[in-house]
Tab-separated table of C-alpha atoms in Angstrom:
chain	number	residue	atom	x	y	z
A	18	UNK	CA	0.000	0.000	0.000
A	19	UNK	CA	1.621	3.074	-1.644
A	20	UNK	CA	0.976	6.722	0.955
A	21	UNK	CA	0.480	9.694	-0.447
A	22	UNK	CA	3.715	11.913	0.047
A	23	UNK	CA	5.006	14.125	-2.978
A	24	UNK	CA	7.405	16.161	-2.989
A	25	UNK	CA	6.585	19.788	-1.672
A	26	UNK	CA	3.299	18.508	-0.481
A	27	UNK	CA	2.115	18.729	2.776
A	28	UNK	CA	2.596	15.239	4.600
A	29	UNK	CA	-0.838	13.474	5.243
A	30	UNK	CA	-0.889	11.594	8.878
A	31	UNK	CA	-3.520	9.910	10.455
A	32	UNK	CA	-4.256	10.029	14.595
A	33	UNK	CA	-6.348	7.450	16.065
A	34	UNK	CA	-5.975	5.720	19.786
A	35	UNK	CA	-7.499	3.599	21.907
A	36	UNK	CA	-9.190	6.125	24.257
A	37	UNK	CA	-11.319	7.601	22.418
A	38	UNK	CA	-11.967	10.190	19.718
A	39	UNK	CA	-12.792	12.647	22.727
A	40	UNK	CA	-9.975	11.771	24.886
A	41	UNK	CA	-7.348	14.985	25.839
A	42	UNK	CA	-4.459	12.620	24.672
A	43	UNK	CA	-5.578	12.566	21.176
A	44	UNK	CA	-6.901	16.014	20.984
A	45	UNK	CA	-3.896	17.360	22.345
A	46	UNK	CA	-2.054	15.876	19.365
A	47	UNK	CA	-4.161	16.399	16.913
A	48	UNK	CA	-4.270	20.255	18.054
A	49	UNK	CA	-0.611	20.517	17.959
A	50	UNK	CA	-0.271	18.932	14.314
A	51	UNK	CA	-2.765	21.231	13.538
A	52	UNK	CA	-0.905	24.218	14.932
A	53	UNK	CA	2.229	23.454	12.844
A	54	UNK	CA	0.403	24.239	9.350
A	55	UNK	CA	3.104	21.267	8.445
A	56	UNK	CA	0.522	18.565	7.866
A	57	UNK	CA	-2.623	17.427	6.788
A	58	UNK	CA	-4.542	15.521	9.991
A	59	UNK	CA	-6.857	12.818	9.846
A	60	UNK	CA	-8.544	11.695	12.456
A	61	UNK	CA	-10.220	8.037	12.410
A	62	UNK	CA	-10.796	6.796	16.456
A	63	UNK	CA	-13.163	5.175	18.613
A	64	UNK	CA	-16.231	6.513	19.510
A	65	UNK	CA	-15.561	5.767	22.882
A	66	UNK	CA	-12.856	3.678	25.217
A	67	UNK	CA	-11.508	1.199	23.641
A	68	UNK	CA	-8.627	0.332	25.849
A	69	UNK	CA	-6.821	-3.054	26.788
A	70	UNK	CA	-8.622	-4.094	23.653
A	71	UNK	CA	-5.097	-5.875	21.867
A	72	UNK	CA	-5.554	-6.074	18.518
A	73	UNK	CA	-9.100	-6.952	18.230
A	74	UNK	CA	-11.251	-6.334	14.881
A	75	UNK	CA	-14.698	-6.567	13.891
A	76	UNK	CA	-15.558	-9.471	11.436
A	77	UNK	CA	-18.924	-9.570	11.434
A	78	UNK	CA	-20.688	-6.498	11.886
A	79	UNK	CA	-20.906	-3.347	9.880
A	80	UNK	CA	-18.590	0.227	11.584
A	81	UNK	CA	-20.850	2.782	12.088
A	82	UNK	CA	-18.987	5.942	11.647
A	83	UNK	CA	-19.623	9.550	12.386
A	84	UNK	CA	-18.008	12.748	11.220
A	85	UNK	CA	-16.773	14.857	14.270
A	86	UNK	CA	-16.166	18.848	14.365
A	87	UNK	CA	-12.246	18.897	15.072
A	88	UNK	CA	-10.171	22.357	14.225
A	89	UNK	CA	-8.132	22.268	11.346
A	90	UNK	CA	-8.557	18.343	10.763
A	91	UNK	CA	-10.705	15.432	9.102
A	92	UNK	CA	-12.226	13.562	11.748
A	93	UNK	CA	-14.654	10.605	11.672
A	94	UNK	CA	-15.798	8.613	15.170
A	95	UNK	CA	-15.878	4.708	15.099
A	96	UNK	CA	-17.837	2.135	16.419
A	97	UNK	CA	-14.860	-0.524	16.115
A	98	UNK	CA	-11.670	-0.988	17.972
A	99	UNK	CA	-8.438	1.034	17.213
A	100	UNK	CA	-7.085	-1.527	14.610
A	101	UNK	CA	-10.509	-1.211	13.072
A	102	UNK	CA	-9.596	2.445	12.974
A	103	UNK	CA	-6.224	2.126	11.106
A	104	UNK	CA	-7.664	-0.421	9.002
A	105	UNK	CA	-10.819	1.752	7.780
A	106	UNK	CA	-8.437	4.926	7.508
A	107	UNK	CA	-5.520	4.216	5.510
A	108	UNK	CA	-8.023	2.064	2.920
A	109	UNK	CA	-9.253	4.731	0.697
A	110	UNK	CA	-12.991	3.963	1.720
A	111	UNK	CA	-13.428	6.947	4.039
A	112	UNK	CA	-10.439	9.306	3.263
A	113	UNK	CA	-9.506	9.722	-0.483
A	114	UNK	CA	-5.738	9.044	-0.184
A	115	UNK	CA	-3.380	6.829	2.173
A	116	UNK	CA	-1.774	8.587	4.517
A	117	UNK	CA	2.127	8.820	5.120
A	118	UNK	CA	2.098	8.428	8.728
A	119	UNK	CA	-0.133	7.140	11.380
A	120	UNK	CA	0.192	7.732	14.902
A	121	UNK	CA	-1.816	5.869	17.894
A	122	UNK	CA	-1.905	7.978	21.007
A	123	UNK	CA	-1.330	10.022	22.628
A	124	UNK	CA	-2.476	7.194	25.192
A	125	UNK	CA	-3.090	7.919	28.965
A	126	UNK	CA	-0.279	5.587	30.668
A	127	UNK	CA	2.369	3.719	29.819
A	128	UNK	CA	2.763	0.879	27.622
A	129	UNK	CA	5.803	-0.934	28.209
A	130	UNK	CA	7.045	-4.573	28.343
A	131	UNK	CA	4.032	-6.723	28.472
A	132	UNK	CA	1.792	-4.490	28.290
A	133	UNK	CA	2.512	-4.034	24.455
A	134	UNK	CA	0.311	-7.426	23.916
A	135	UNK	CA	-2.773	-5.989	25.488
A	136	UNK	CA	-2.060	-2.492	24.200
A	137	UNK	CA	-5.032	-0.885	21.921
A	138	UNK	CA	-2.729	2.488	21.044
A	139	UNK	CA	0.175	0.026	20.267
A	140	UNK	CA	-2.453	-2.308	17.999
A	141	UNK	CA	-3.130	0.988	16.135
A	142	UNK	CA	0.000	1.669	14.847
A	143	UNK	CA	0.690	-2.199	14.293
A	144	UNK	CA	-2.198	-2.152	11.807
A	145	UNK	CA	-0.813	0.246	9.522
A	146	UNK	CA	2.742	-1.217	10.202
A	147	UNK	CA	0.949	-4.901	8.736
A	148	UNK	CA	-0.092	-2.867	6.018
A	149	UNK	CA	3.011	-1.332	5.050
A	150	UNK	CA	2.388	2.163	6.150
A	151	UNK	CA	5.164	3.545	8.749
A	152	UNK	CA	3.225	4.164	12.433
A	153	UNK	CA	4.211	5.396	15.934
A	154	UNK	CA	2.249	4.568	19.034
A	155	UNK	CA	2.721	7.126	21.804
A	156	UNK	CA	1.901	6.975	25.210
A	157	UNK	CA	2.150	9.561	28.397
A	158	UNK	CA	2.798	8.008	31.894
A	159	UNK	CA	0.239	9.466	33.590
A	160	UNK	CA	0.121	9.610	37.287
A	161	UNK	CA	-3.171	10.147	39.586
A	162	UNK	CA	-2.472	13.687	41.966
A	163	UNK	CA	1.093	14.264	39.668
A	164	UNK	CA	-0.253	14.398	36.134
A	165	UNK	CA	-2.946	16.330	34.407
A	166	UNK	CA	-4.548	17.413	30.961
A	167	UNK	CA	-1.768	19.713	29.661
A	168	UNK	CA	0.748	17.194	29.962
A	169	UNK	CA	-0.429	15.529	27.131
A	170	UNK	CA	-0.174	18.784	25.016
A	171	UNK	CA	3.906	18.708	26.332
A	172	UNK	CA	4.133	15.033	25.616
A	173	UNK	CA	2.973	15.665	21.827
A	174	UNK	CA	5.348	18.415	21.570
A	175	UNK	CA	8.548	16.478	22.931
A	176	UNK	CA	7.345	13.874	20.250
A	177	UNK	CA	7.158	16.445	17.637
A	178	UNK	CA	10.937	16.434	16.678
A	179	UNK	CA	10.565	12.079	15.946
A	180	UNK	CA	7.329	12.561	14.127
A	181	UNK	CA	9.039	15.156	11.675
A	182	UNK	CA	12.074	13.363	11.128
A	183	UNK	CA	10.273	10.108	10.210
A	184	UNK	CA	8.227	12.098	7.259
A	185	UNK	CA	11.653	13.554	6.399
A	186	UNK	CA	12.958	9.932	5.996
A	187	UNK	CA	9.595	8.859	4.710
A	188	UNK	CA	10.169	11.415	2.053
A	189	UNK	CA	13.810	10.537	0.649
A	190	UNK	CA	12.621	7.050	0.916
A	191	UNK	CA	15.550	5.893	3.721
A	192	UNK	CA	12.609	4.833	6.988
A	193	UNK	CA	13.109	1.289	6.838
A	194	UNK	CA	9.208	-0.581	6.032
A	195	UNK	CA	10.260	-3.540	9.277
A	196	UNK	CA	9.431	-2.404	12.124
A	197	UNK	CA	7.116	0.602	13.917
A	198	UNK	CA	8.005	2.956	17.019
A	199	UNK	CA	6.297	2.674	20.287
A	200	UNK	CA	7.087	6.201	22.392
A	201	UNK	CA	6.546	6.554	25.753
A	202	UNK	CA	7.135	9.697	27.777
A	203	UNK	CA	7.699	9.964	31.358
A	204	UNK	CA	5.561	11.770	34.068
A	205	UNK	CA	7.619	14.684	33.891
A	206	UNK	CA	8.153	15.937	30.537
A	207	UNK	CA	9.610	19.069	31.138
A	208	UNK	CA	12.714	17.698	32.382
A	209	UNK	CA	12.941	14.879	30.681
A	210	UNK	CA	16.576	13.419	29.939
A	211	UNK	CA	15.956	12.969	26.324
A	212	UNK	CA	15.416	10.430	23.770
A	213	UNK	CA	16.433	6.877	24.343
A	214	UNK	CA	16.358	4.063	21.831
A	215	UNK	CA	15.125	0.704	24.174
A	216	UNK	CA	13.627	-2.358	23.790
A	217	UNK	CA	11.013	-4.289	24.939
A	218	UNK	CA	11.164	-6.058	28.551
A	219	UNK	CA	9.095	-7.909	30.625
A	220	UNK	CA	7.565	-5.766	32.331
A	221	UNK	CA	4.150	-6.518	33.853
A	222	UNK	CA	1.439	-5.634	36.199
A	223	UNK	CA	0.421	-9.004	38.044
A	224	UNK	CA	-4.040	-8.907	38.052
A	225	UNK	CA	-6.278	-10.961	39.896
A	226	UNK	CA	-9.836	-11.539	40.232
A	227	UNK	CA	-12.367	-10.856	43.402
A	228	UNK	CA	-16.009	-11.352	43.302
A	229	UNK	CA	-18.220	-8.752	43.893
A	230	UNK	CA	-22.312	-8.101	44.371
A	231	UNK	CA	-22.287	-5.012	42.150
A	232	UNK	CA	-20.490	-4.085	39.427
A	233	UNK	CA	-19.621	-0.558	41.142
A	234	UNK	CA	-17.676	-2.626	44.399
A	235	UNK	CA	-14.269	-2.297	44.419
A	236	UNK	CA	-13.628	0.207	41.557
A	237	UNK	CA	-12.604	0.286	37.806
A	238	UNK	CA	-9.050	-0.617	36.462
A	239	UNK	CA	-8.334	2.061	34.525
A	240	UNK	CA	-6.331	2.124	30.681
A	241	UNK	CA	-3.329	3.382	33.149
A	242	UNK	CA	-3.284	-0.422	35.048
A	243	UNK	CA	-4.400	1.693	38.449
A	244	UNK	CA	-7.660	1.795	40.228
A	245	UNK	CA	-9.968	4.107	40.572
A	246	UNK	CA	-12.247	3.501	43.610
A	247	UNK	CA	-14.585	6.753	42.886
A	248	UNK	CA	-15.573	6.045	39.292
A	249	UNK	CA	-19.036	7.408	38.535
A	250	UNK	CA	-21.511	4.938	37.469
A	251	UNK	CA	-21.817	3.591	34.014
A	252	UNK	CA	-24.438	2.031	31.335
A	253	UNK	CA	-22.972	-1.055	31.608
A	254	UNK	CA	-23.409	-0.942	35.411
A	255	UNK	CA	-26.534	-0.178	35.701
A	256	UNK	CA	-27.479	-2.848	32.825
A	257	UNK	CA	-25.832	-5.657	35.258
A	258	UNK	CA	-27.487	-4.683	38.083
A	259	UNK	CA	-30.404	-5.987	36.417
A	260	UNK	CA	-28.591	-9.550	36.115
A	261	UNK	CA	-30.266	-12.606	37.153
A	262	UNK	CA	-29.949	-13.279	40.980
A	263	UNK	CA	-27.931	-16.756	40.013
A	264	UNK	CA	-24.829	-15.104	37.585
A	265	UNK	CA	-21.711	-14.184	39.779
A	266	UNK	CA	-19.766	-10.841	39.565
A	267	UNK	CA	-15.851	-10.819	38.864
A	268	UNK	CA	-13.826	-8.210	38.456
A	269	UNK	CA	-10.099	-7.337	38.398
A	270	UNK	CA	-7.615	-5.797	40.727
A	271	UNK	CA	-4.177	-4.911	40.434
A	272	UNK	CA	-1.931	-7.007	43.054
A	273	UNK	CA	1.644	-5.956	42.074
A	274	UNK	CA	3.941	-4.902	39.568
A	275	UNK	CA	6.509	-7.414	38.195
A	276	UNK	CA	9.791	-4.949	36.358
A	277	UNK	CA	12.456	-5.943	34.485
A	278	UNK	CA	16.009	-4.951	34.281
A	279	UNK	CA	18.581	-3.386	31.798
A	280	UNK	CA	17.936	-1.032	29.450
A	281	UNK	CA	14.477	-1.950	28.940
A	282	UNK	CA	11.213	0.218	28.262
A	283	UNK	CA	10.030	0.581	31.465
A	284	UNK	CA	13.414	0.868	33.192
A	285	UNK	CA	14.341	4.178	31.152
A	286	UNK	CA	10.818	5.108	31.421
A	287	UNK	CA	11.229	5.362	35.257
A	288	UNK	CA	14.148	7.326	34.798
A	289	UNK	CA	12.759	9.929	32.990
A	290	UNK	CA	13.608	9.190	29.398
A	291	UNK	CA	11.784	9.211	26.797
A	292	UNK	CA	11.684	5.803	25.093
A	293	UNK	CA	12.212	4.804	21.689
A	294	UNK	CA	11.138	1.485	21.230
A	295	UNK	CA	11.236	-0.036	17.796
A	296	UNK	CA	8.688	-3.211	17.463
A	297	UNK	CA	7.618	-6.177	14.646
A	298	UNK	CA	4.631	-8.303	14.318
A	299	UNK	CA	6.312	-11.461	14.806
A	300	UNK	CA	6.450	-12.747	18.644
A	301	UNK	CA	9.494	-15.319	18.730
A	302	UNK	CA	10.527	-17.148	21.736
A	303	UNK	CA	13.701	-16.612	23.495
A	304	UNK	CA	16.962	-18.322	21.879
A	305	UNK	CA	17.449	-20.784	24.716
A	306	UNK	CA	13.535	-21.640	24.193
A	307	UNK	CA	14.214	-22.290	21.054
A	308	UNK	CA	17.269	-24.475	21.876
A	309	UNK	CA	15.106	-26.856	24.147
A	310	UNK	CA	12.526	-27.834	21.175
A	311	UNK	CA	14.586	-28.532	19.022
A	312	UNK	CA	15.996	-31.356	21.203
A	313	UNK	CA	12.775	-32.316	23.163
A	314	UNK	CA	10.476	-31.968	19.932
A	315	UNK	CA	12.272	-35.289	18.080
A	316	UNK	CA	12.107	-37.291	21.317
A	317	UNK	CA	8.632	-36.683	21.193
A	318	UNK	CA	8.319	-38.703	17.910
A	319	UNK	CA	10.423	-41.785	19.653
A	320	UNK	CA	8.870	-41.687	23.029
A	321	UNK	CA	5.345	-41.261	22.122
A	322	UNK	CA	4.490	-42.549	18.776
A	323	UNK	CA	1.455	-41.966	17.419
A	324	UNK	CA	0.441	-45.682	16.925
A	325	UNK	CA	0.297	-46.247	20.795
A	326	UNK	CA	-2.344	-43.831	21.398
């Protein structure tokens, strides 16, 4: 899939996310692209929170999609997930032209290490990566009583030097097509250390289940892996109060957080870089994984033939 970029033109990129097409993240980015004059912004996102959702898609129903009033960009609300969202925007159904650039965020928290897998910002800019167009996910690490709305307008704007040297590459043809860049920016962006190139670790935040007689009891995880014990009340809680008196209530809680070492995501994260991660599609196992199988898988064939079963 060929984007759009000639030269002299005005790059085309294309912001969706996985909190929604109302979410401050997003709208702080889109704003500042906006603000630039450098671009042409597209906006294709969920109608609502979408978060934690991987890199789910809808098969067999129709997208219902809705134009939205954004400043200075092209913007369209979706029912589907945030792959959905890539998907439907860089194929020429809804916008005229494939863009040059996606970008998933900005997302509210972190996504590091594990967290990757479940990500829906991170699934976003996979999507066009599977599809050949280059992509960024970027995500703040927000913090409940240290963070707040115009740090996501600061986090775009430390992001803003990556974002325009990738369309500078994109341009001279020299951004390599095999991998995409997941960002994330620490809590304090002002005084940040800079720009680090990581990779991915293993970090994780450990969930388990308790059961509960409402769906309000014990609070909502939110997309930042925290809790929120306040939460106001939702449609979807009110519709399971109704629930017959025999179904049981589960819901998750956050026990601890497991963190790797090195020069990981999360470990440069935490110390107030900004990280640089680049990512694939492919999700091979660790060499000495590897090593095991191929020893254990032929002794499989000689221990356990398939006539004895």
């Amino acid at each position: 899939m060929e984007a759009s970029f000639v030269a002299g033109d005005r790059p085309t990129v294309l912001v969706t996310n996985d909190d929604g097409i109302d979410a401050p993240g997003l709208r702080s980015l889109v704003s500042l692209l906006v603000s630039t004059n450098r671009f042409y912004v597209l906006v294709c996102a969920p109608d609502s929170e979408k978060s934690a959702v991987s890199h789910s898609i809808t098969w067999r129903n129709a997208l219902s999609v809705k134009q939205v009033d954004i400043s200075g960009a092209t913007a369209f609300a979706v029912s589907g997930t945030p792959a959905d969202c890539t998907s439907l925007g860089i194929s020429k159904a809804l916008f005229p032209s494939v863009p040059d650039l996606v970008i998933s965020g900005v997302n509210m928290g972190d996504n590091c290490g594990y967290h990757i897998v479940y990500s829906g910002t991170v699934a976003g800019a996979r999507e066009a990566f599977f599809c050949g167009i280059p992509a960024v996910s970027v995500s703040y690490n927000w913090i409940r009583g240290k963070s707040n709305v115009n740090d996501f307008t600061l986090a775009a704007k430390a992001c803003l030097p990556i974002i325009s040297a990738i369309l500078a590459a994109i341009k001279t043809n020299h951004y390599p097509k095999n991998c995409f860049l997941n960002i994330d920016v620490p809590t304090d962006v002002v005084n940040h250390k800079g720009y680090r190139l990581t990779r991915q670790g293993k970090s994780f935040v450990k969930m388990g289940w308790r059961q509960v007689t409402s769906e309000r009891e014990g609070g909502n995880v939110l997309s930042t892996m925290t809790m929120e014990t306040n939460s106001s009340e939702s449609t979807h809680a009110r519709a399971l109060k109704n629930a017959p008196l025999d179904h049981l209530l589960f819901k998750r809680r956050v026990t601890r957080i497991l963190v790797g070492n090195g020069d990981t995501d999360y470990c440069s994260l935490q110390e107030g870089y900004i990280t640089v991660t680049p990512l694939g599609g492919l999700s091979p196992a660790e060499l000495d994984a590897v090593s095991f199988f191929q020893n254990w898988l032929p002794s499989v064939v000689n221990h356990y033939p398939s006539s004895a079963l």
